[in-house]
Short mmCIF file of C-alpha atoms in Angstrom, two decimals:
data_model
loop_
_atom_site.label_atom_id
_atom_site.label_comp_id
_atom_site.label_asym_id
_atom_site.label_seq_id
_atom_site.Cartn_x
_atom_site.Cartn_y
_atom_site.Cartn_z
CA MET A 1 10.49 123.68 165.14
CA THR A 2 13.08 126.00 164.21
CA HIS A 3 16.47 124.46 163.24
CA GLN A 4 19.42 124.53 165.50
CA VAL A 5 22.87 125.24 164.78
CA THR A 6 25.48 123.48 166.65
CA LEU A 7 28.89 124.64 167.54
CA THR A 8 30.52 121.89 165.32
CA GLN A 9 28.44 122.75 162.23
CA PHE A 10 28.81 126.35 162.74
CA ILE A 11 32.49 126.11 162.69
CA ILE A 12 32.67 123.69 160.02
CA GLU A 13 30.74 126.04 157.70
CA GLN A 14 33.00 128.71 158.61
CA GLN A 15 36.36 126.76 157.67
CA ARG A 16 34.19 125.66 154.28
CA GLY A 17 35.23 128.92 152.67
CA LEU A 18 39.42 128.79 153.70
CA PRO A 19 41.38 127.20 151.35
CA ASP A 20 43.88 125.30 153.70
CA ALA A 21 41.20 124.44 155.85
CA SER A 22 42.03 120.90 157.09
CA GLY A 23 39.74 120.29 160.15
CA THR A 24 42.67 120.38 162.70
CA PHE A 25 41.00 123.89 164.01
CA THR A 26 37.89 121.98 164.37
CA LEU A 27 39.06 119.05 166.11
CA LEU A 28 40.82 121.38 168.44
CA LEU A 29 38.09 123.67 169.20
CA ASN A 30 35.93 120.49 169.77
CA ASN A 31 38.60 119.32 172.49
CA ILE A 32 38.30 122.23 174.13
CA VAL A 33 34.64 122.39 174.23
CA THR A 34 34.62 118.67 175.78
CA ALA A 35 36.72 119.89 178.73
CA CYS A 36 34.55 122.70 179.22
CA LYS A 37 31.39 120.61 179.55
CA GLN A 38 33.56 118.21 182.03
CA ILE A 39 34.22 121.51 183.94
CA SER A 40 30.66 122.49 183.68
CA HIS A 41 29.38 119.43 185.29
CA ARG A 42 32.11 119.63 188.20
CA VAL A 43 31.26 123.27 188.79
CA ASN A 44 27.47 122.60 188.74
CA CYS A 45 28.11 119.56 191.37
CA GLY A 46 30.15 121.39 193.68
CA ALA A 47 29.81 120.18 197.14
CA LEU A 48 27.96 117.00 195.97
CA ILE A 49 31.68 115.93 194.78
CA GLY A 50 33.57 117.65 197.51
CA VAL A 51 35.25 120.01 194.86
CA LEU A 52 34.62 123.37 196.60
CA GLY A 53 36.95 124.71 199.21
CA SER A 54 41.09 125.50 199.25
CA ALA A 55 43.68 123.13 198.02
CA GLU A 56 45.82 125.12 200.39
CA SER A 57 48.56 125.53 197.39
CA GLU A 58 49.62 128.41 195.63
CA ASN A 59 49.89 128.99 192.07
CA ILE A 60 52.99 130.62 190.26
CA GLN A 61 51.35 134.33 190.81
CA GLY A 62 51.34 133.55 194.45
CA GLU A 63 47.60 133.14 194.89
CA VAL A 64 45.98 130.61 196.89
CA GLN A 65 44.36 127.86 194.51
CA LYS A 66 41.02 126.46 195.23
CA LYS A 67 40.33 122.68 194.64
CA LEU A 68 38.84 123.26 191.36
CA ASP A 69 41.56 125.41 189.86
CA ILE A 70 43.80 122.43 189.88
CA ILE A 71 41.14 119.95 189.14
CA THR A 72 40.21 122.26 185.90
CA ASN A 73 43.56 122.57 184.88
CA ASP A 74 43.97 118.99 184.88
CA ILE A 75 41.15 118.80 182.64
CA MET A 76 42.06 121.06 180.05
CA VAL A 77 45.42 119.45 179.50
CA LYS A 78 43.98 115.79 179.27
CA ALA A 79 41.62 116.91 177.08
CA LEU A 80 44.15 118.49 174.44
CA ASP A 81 47.75 116.86 174.70
CA TRP A 82 46.71 113.83 172.81
CA SER A 83 44.75 115.34 169.75
CA GLY A 84 47.65 116.15 167.35
CA SER A 85 46.28 119.73 167.03
CA LEU A 86 48.93 121.52 169.39
CA GLY A 87 52.51 122.14 169.53
CA GLY A 88 51.99 123.19 173.29
CA MET A 89 49.84 124.66 175.67
CA ALA A 90 50.55 127.39 178.53
CA SER A 91 48.08 127.75 181.83
CA GLU A 92 47.50 130.69 184.07
CA GLU A 93 48.00 127.63 186.77
CA ILE A 94 51.45 126.57 185.70
CA ASN A 95 54.74 128.28 185.73
CA ASP A 96 56.58 127.04 182.47
CA PRO A 97 54.51 125.89 179.03
CA ILE A 98 53.24 122.54 179.06
CA LYS A 99 55.07 119.91 176.65
CA ILE A 100 53.02 117.46 174.37
CA PRO A 101 53.92 114.08 175.43
CA LYS A 102 56.28 112.61 173.31
CA GLN A 103 53.89 109.58 172.38
CA TYR A 104 51.68 111.98 170.70
CA PRO A 105 52.12 113.99 167.32
CA LYS A 106 52.41 117.87 167.36
CA GLY A 107 50.63 119.97 165.68
CA LYS A 108 50.23 123.79 164.60
CA TYR A 109 48.47 125.72 167.14
CA LEU A 110 49.09 126.81 170.69
CA VAL A 111 46.42 127.03 173.30
CA LEU A 112 46.78 129.36 176.31
CA PHE A 113 44.07 129.08 179.16
CA ASP A 114 42.77 130.19 182.38
CA PRO A 115 40.89 127.09 183.55
CA LEU A 116 38.89 128.74 185.94
CA ASP A 117 38.72 132.46 186.08
CA GLY A 118 36.78 134.05 188.91
CA SER A 119 37.75 130.89 191.17
CA SER A 120 37.43 133.05 194.52
CA ASN A 121 33.47 133.06 193.61
CA ILE A 122 33.36 129.31 193.51
CA ASP A 123 32.47 128.85 197.23
CA ILE A 124 29.62 131.63 197.17
CA ASN A 125 28.06 129.98 193.94
CA LEU A 126 28.50 132.99 191.45
CA THR A 127 29.47 132.99 187.84
CA VAL A 128 32.86 131.51 187.03
CA GLY A 129 34.23 130.61 183.45
CA THR A 130 37.27 129.28 181.48
CA ILE A 131 39.32 131.62 178.90
CA PHE A 132 41.29 130.61 176.04
CA SER A 133 43.23 131.80 173.31
CA ILE A 134 44.70 130.15 170.01
CA LEU A 135 47.76 131.16 168.68
CA ARG A 136 49.52 129.56 165.38
CA CYS A 137 52.76 127.65 166.10
CA ARG A 138 55.78 126.23 163.84
CA GLU A 139 54.38 122.90 162.96
CA GLY A 140 56.22 119.85 164.26
CA VAL A 141 58.77 121.57 166.43
CA GLU A 142 58.91 121.54 170.41
CA PRO A 143 57.85 125.29 171.25
CA GLU A 144 60.06 127.63 173.03
CA THR A 145 58.54 130.08 175.74
CA GLU A 146 59.59 132.95 173.09
CA ASP A 147 56.72 130.99 170.62
CA PHE A 148 53.92 131.79 173.08
CA LEU A 149 55.03 135.49 173.44
CA ARG A 150 53.07 136.88 170.69
CA LYS A 151 50.96 140.19 170.41
CA GLY A 152 47.11 139.65 170.71
CA THR A 153 46.67 140.65 167.15
CA GLU A 154 48.24 137.24 166.34
CA GLN A 155 45.44 135.37 168.01
CA VAL A 156 43.45 133.00 165.15
CA CYS A 157 40.85 132.53 167.71
CA ALA A 158 39.44 133.31 171.40
CA GLY A 159 36.99 132.38 173.60
CA PHE A 160 35.18 132.14 177.09
CA VAL A 161 32.64 129.66 178.70
CA LEU A 162 30.36 130.77 181.54
CA TYR A 163 29.40 128.76 184.08
CA GLY A 164 26.17 130.34 185.65
CA PRO A 165 22.54 129.85 185.54
CA SER A 166 23.43 128.22 181.87
CA THR A 167 26.57 127.01 180.47
CA MET A 168 27.70 129.44 177.63
CA LEU A 169 30.13 129.85 175.06
CA VAL A 170 31.39 133.31 173.70
CA LEU A 171 33.50 132.86 170.64
CA THR A 172 35.55 134.94 168.00
CA THR A 173 37.55 133.72 165.00
CA GLY A 174 37.96 137.17 163.89
CA ASN A 175 34.77 137.46 161.89
CA GLY A 176 32.59 138.80 164.51
CA VAL A 177 31.19 137.50 168.23
CA ASN A 178 28.95 134.63 168.43
CA ALA A 179 27.55 132.81 171.64
CA PHE A 180 26.48 129.18 172.35
CA THR A 181 24.26 127.75 175.10
CA LEU A 182 24.93 124.16 176.16
CA ASP A 183 21.78 122.08 175.85
CA GLN A 184 22.21 119.84 178.77
CA ASP A 185 19.67 117.44 177.32
CA VAL A 186 21.71 116.61 174.31
CA GLY A 187 25.03 117.60 175.37
CA GLU A 188 25.58 120.21 172.45
CA PHE A 189 26.26 124.00 172.45
CA ILE A 190 23.67 125.65 169.99
CA LEU A 191 23.88 129.17 168.51
CA THR A 192 21.79 131.47 170.51
CA HIS A 193 23.33 134.92 170.28
CA CYS A 194 24.58 135.97 166.60
CA ASN A 195 26.92 138.70 166.01
CA MET A 196 26.86 140.32 169.19
CA LYS A 197 27.46 144.18 169.39
CA ILE A 198 28.51 145.87 172.59
CA PRO A 199 25.83 149.00 172.83
CA GLU A 200 27.53 152.12 171.88
CA GLU A 201 25.61 153.84 174.90
CA SER A 202 25.76 152.79 178.45
CA SER A 203 25.47 153.99 181.87
CA GLU A 204 27.08 151.14 183.79
CA PHE A 205 30.75 150.68 184.82
CA ALA A 206 32.32 148.28 186.77
CA ILE A 207 35.28 148.76 189.48
CA ASN A 208 36.52 147.85 192.48
CA MET A 209 35.93 151.04 194.46
CA SER A 210 38.09 149.94 197.69
CA ASN A 211 41.37 150.62 195.39
CA GLN A 212 40.24 154.31 194.83
CA ARG A 213 43.04 155.45 197.31
CA PHE A 214 45.32 154.25 194.86
CA TRP A 215 44.14 155.28 191.70
CA GLU A 216 46.10 157.41 189.03
CA PRO A 217 44.34 160.79 188.42
CA PRO A 218 42.55 159.87 185.24
CA VAL A 219 40.94 156.81 186.37
CA LYS A 220 39.50 159.03 189.57
CA ARG A 221 38.48 161.85 187.15
CA TYR A 222 36.43 159.35 185.08
CA ILE A 223 34.88 157.63 188.33
CA ASP A 224 34.08 160.89 189.85
CA GLU A 225 32.19 162.08 186.91
CA CYS A 226 30.32 158.98 186.89
CA VAL A 227 29.59 158.94 190.65
CA ALA A 228 28.52 162.40 190.58
CA GLY A 229 25.64 161.41 188.30
CA VAL A 230 22.75 163.83 186.99
CA ASP A 231 24.49 167.04 188.86
CA GLY A 232 27.91 166.19 187.06
CA PRO A 233 29.80 166.83 183.75
CA ARG A 234 28.40 163.88 182.36
CA GLY A 235 24.42 164.85 183.22
CA LYS A 236 23.45 161.57 183.70
CA ASP A 237 23.20 158.75 186.46
CA PHE A 238 25.55 155.80 186.17
CA ASN A 239 25.15 152.45 188.25
CA MET A 240 28.14 150.60 189.17
CA ARG A 241 28.53 146.86 189.07
CA TRP A 242 31.46 144.86 190.29
CA VAL A 243 31.37 140.75 190.40
CA ALA A 244 34.98 140.10 190.69
CA SER A 245 34.74 137.47 187.69
CA LEU A 246 36.03 138.72 184.54
CA VAL A 247 34.05 136.55 182.32
CA ALA A 248 30.79 137.62 183.78
CA GLU A 249 31.78 141.28 183.63
CA VAL A 250 32.55 140.69 179.91
CA TYR A 251 29.35 139.03 179.23
CA ARG A 252 27.63 141.92 180.71
CA ILE A 253 29.22 144.70 178.71
CA LEU A 254 28.91 142.14 175.45
CA THR A 255 24.76 142.55 176.28
CA ARG A 256 24.22 145.84 177.91
CA GLY A 257 27.44 147.91 177.25
CA GLY A 258 29.41 150.06 179.58
CA VAL A 259 33.08 149.50 180.89
CA PHE A 260 35.29 147.37 183.07
CA LEU A 261 38.25 148.81 185.00
CA TYR A 262 40.90 147.17 186.53
CA PRO A 263 43.60 149.73 186.10
CA HIS A 264 47.13 150.59 187.01
CA ASP A 265 47.38 151.78 190.93
CA LEU A 266 49.73 153.62 192.98
CA ARG A 267 49.84 150.83 195.47
CA ASP A 268 53.35 148.92 194.30
CA PRO A 269 54.87 150.66 191.51
CA SER A 270 56.84 147.55 190.51
CA LYS A 271 53.24 145.60 190.00
CA PRO A 272 51.96 147.23 186.64
CA GLY A 273 48.59 145.39 186.80
CA LYS A 274 46.42 142.69 188.27
CA LEU A 275 45.14 140.57 185.12
CA ARG A 276 47.24 138.52 182.80
CA LEU A 277 48.01 139.65 179.57
CA MET A 278 48.28 136.18 177.80
CA TYR A 279 45.31 134.50 179.59
CA GLU A 280 42.93 137.29 180.36
CA ALA A 281 43.53 140.34 178.52
CA ASN A 282 44.13 139.48 175.04
CA PRO A 283 41.25 136.65 174.43
CA MET A 284 39.05 139.31 176.06
CA ALA A 285 40.30 142.24 173.93
CA PHE A 286 39.98 140.26 170.72
CA ILE A 287 36.41 139.65 171.76
CA ILE A 288 35.62 142.95 172.93
CA GLU A 289 36.94 144.41 169.41
CA GLN A 290 35.20 142.16 167.41
CA ALA A 291 32.00 143.01 168.90
CA GLY A 292 32.65 146.89 168.47
CA GLY A 293 34.34 147.62 171.75
CA LEU A 294 37.43 148.86 172.48
CA CYS A 295 40.34 147.42 175.12
CA SER A 296 43.38 149.33 176.67
CA THR A 297 45.58 149.78 179.35
CA GLY A 298 44.80 153.53 179.73
CA ARG A 299 47.64 154.11 177.43
CA GLU A 300 48.11 151.42 174.89
CA ARG A 301 45.71 149.31 172.98
CA ILE A 302 46.09 145.49 174.84
CA LEU A 303 46.19 143.87 171.48
CA ASP A 304 49.49 145.75 170.36
CA LEU A 305 51.28 144.89 173.41
CA LYS A 306 54.55 142.66 172.92
CA PRO A 307 54.60 139.93 175.89
CA SER A 308 57.69 140.15 177.98
CA SER A 309 56.50 136.65 179.92
CA ILE A 310 53.91 134.41 179.75
CA HIS A 311 52.44 135.34 183.26
CA GLN A 312 52.79 139.30 182.46
CA ARG A 313 50.22 141.50 184.08
CA VAL A 314 48.84 144.42 182.60
CA PRO A 315 46.08 146.92 183.47
CA LEU A 316 42.60 146.35 181.57
CA ILE A 317 40.18 148.93 180.88
CA LEU A 318 37.45 147.89 178.13
CA GLY A 319 33.89 148.23 177.05
CA SER A 320 31.86 150.53 174.91
CA LYS A 321 33.81 152.26 172.61
CA SER A 322 32.79 156.17 173.54
CA GLU A 323 33.63 155.21 177.44
CA VAL A 324 37.04 153.63 176.52
CA GLU A 325 38.25 156.40 174.08
CA ARG A 326 37.35 159.25 177.24
CA ILE A 327 39.32 157.04 179.68
CA VAL A 328 42.15 156.82 177.27
CA GLY A 329 41.55 160.66 176.68
CA TYR A 330 42.08 161.34 179.86
CA HIS A 331 45.23 159.41 180.16
CA GLN A 332 46.57 161.52 177.30
CA GLN A 333 45.74 164.96 178.93
CA ASP A 334 47.58 163.71 182.51
#
């Protein structure tokens, strides 16, 4: 039988070569994983334990919350606040940064998370997930909002967990991208996909076509060329995909290539984008770039953006390097 590498073994082996490794990061990641296993269980049980449907409340973005949005947020907070690894947390579901209770020591990391990405799909049994990002923190102090407002290049780790036909963790610490599959029998994440690389060539794109009347000309030009297929300027046929779950879209791109677009549109000029920089765009950009792809707003590299607020929204275009470069080029020509 082939030796199976668990997530804990994988992280410890990576940390051994670092002179200042103390085990704190490994503990933090294990606590995140523990929370995600609990979330996986709740998602898998669904209607059996009464967690589906609307909670009839709104989050800070004014979006209607599902019951599982609230449940999964509580799971993440309770799994992380006691460990001594964190100086603070921030959640897509909560207005302000989350403080560590006074009875617990403060650590040298900050965690930002979307506890249940794609939750609009939960009631129709499609793939959802958890996204997280880890930053360093001034140790032993009470972090302020400004401590969280860091460029994506300052992330020390990013990952997401897919709750689908299998539960998978996709992770980067800045040394490539690896994926782990949860063995439900033993309760461990096992390394199953080593050094993932986005295929350079692909014929798939993902975008919400119902918004096309609001698109800027560069996006419209790109999609029109894809739709024109073999008879158009690209000279080949493309397939469109749209799951409305960022974790599912990104995992498909990691395995099959292609491009995902949730671009800036002209519907409301006061809103620069739909997706959150800190909880979605930054961690996904870190992962995509580590796998050989690119991630942009169309005009700027996502990881170079200096956040203005913890709930800032941005346009998001990510995927195979050649396709993102083409879209960015169209924006530069506009």
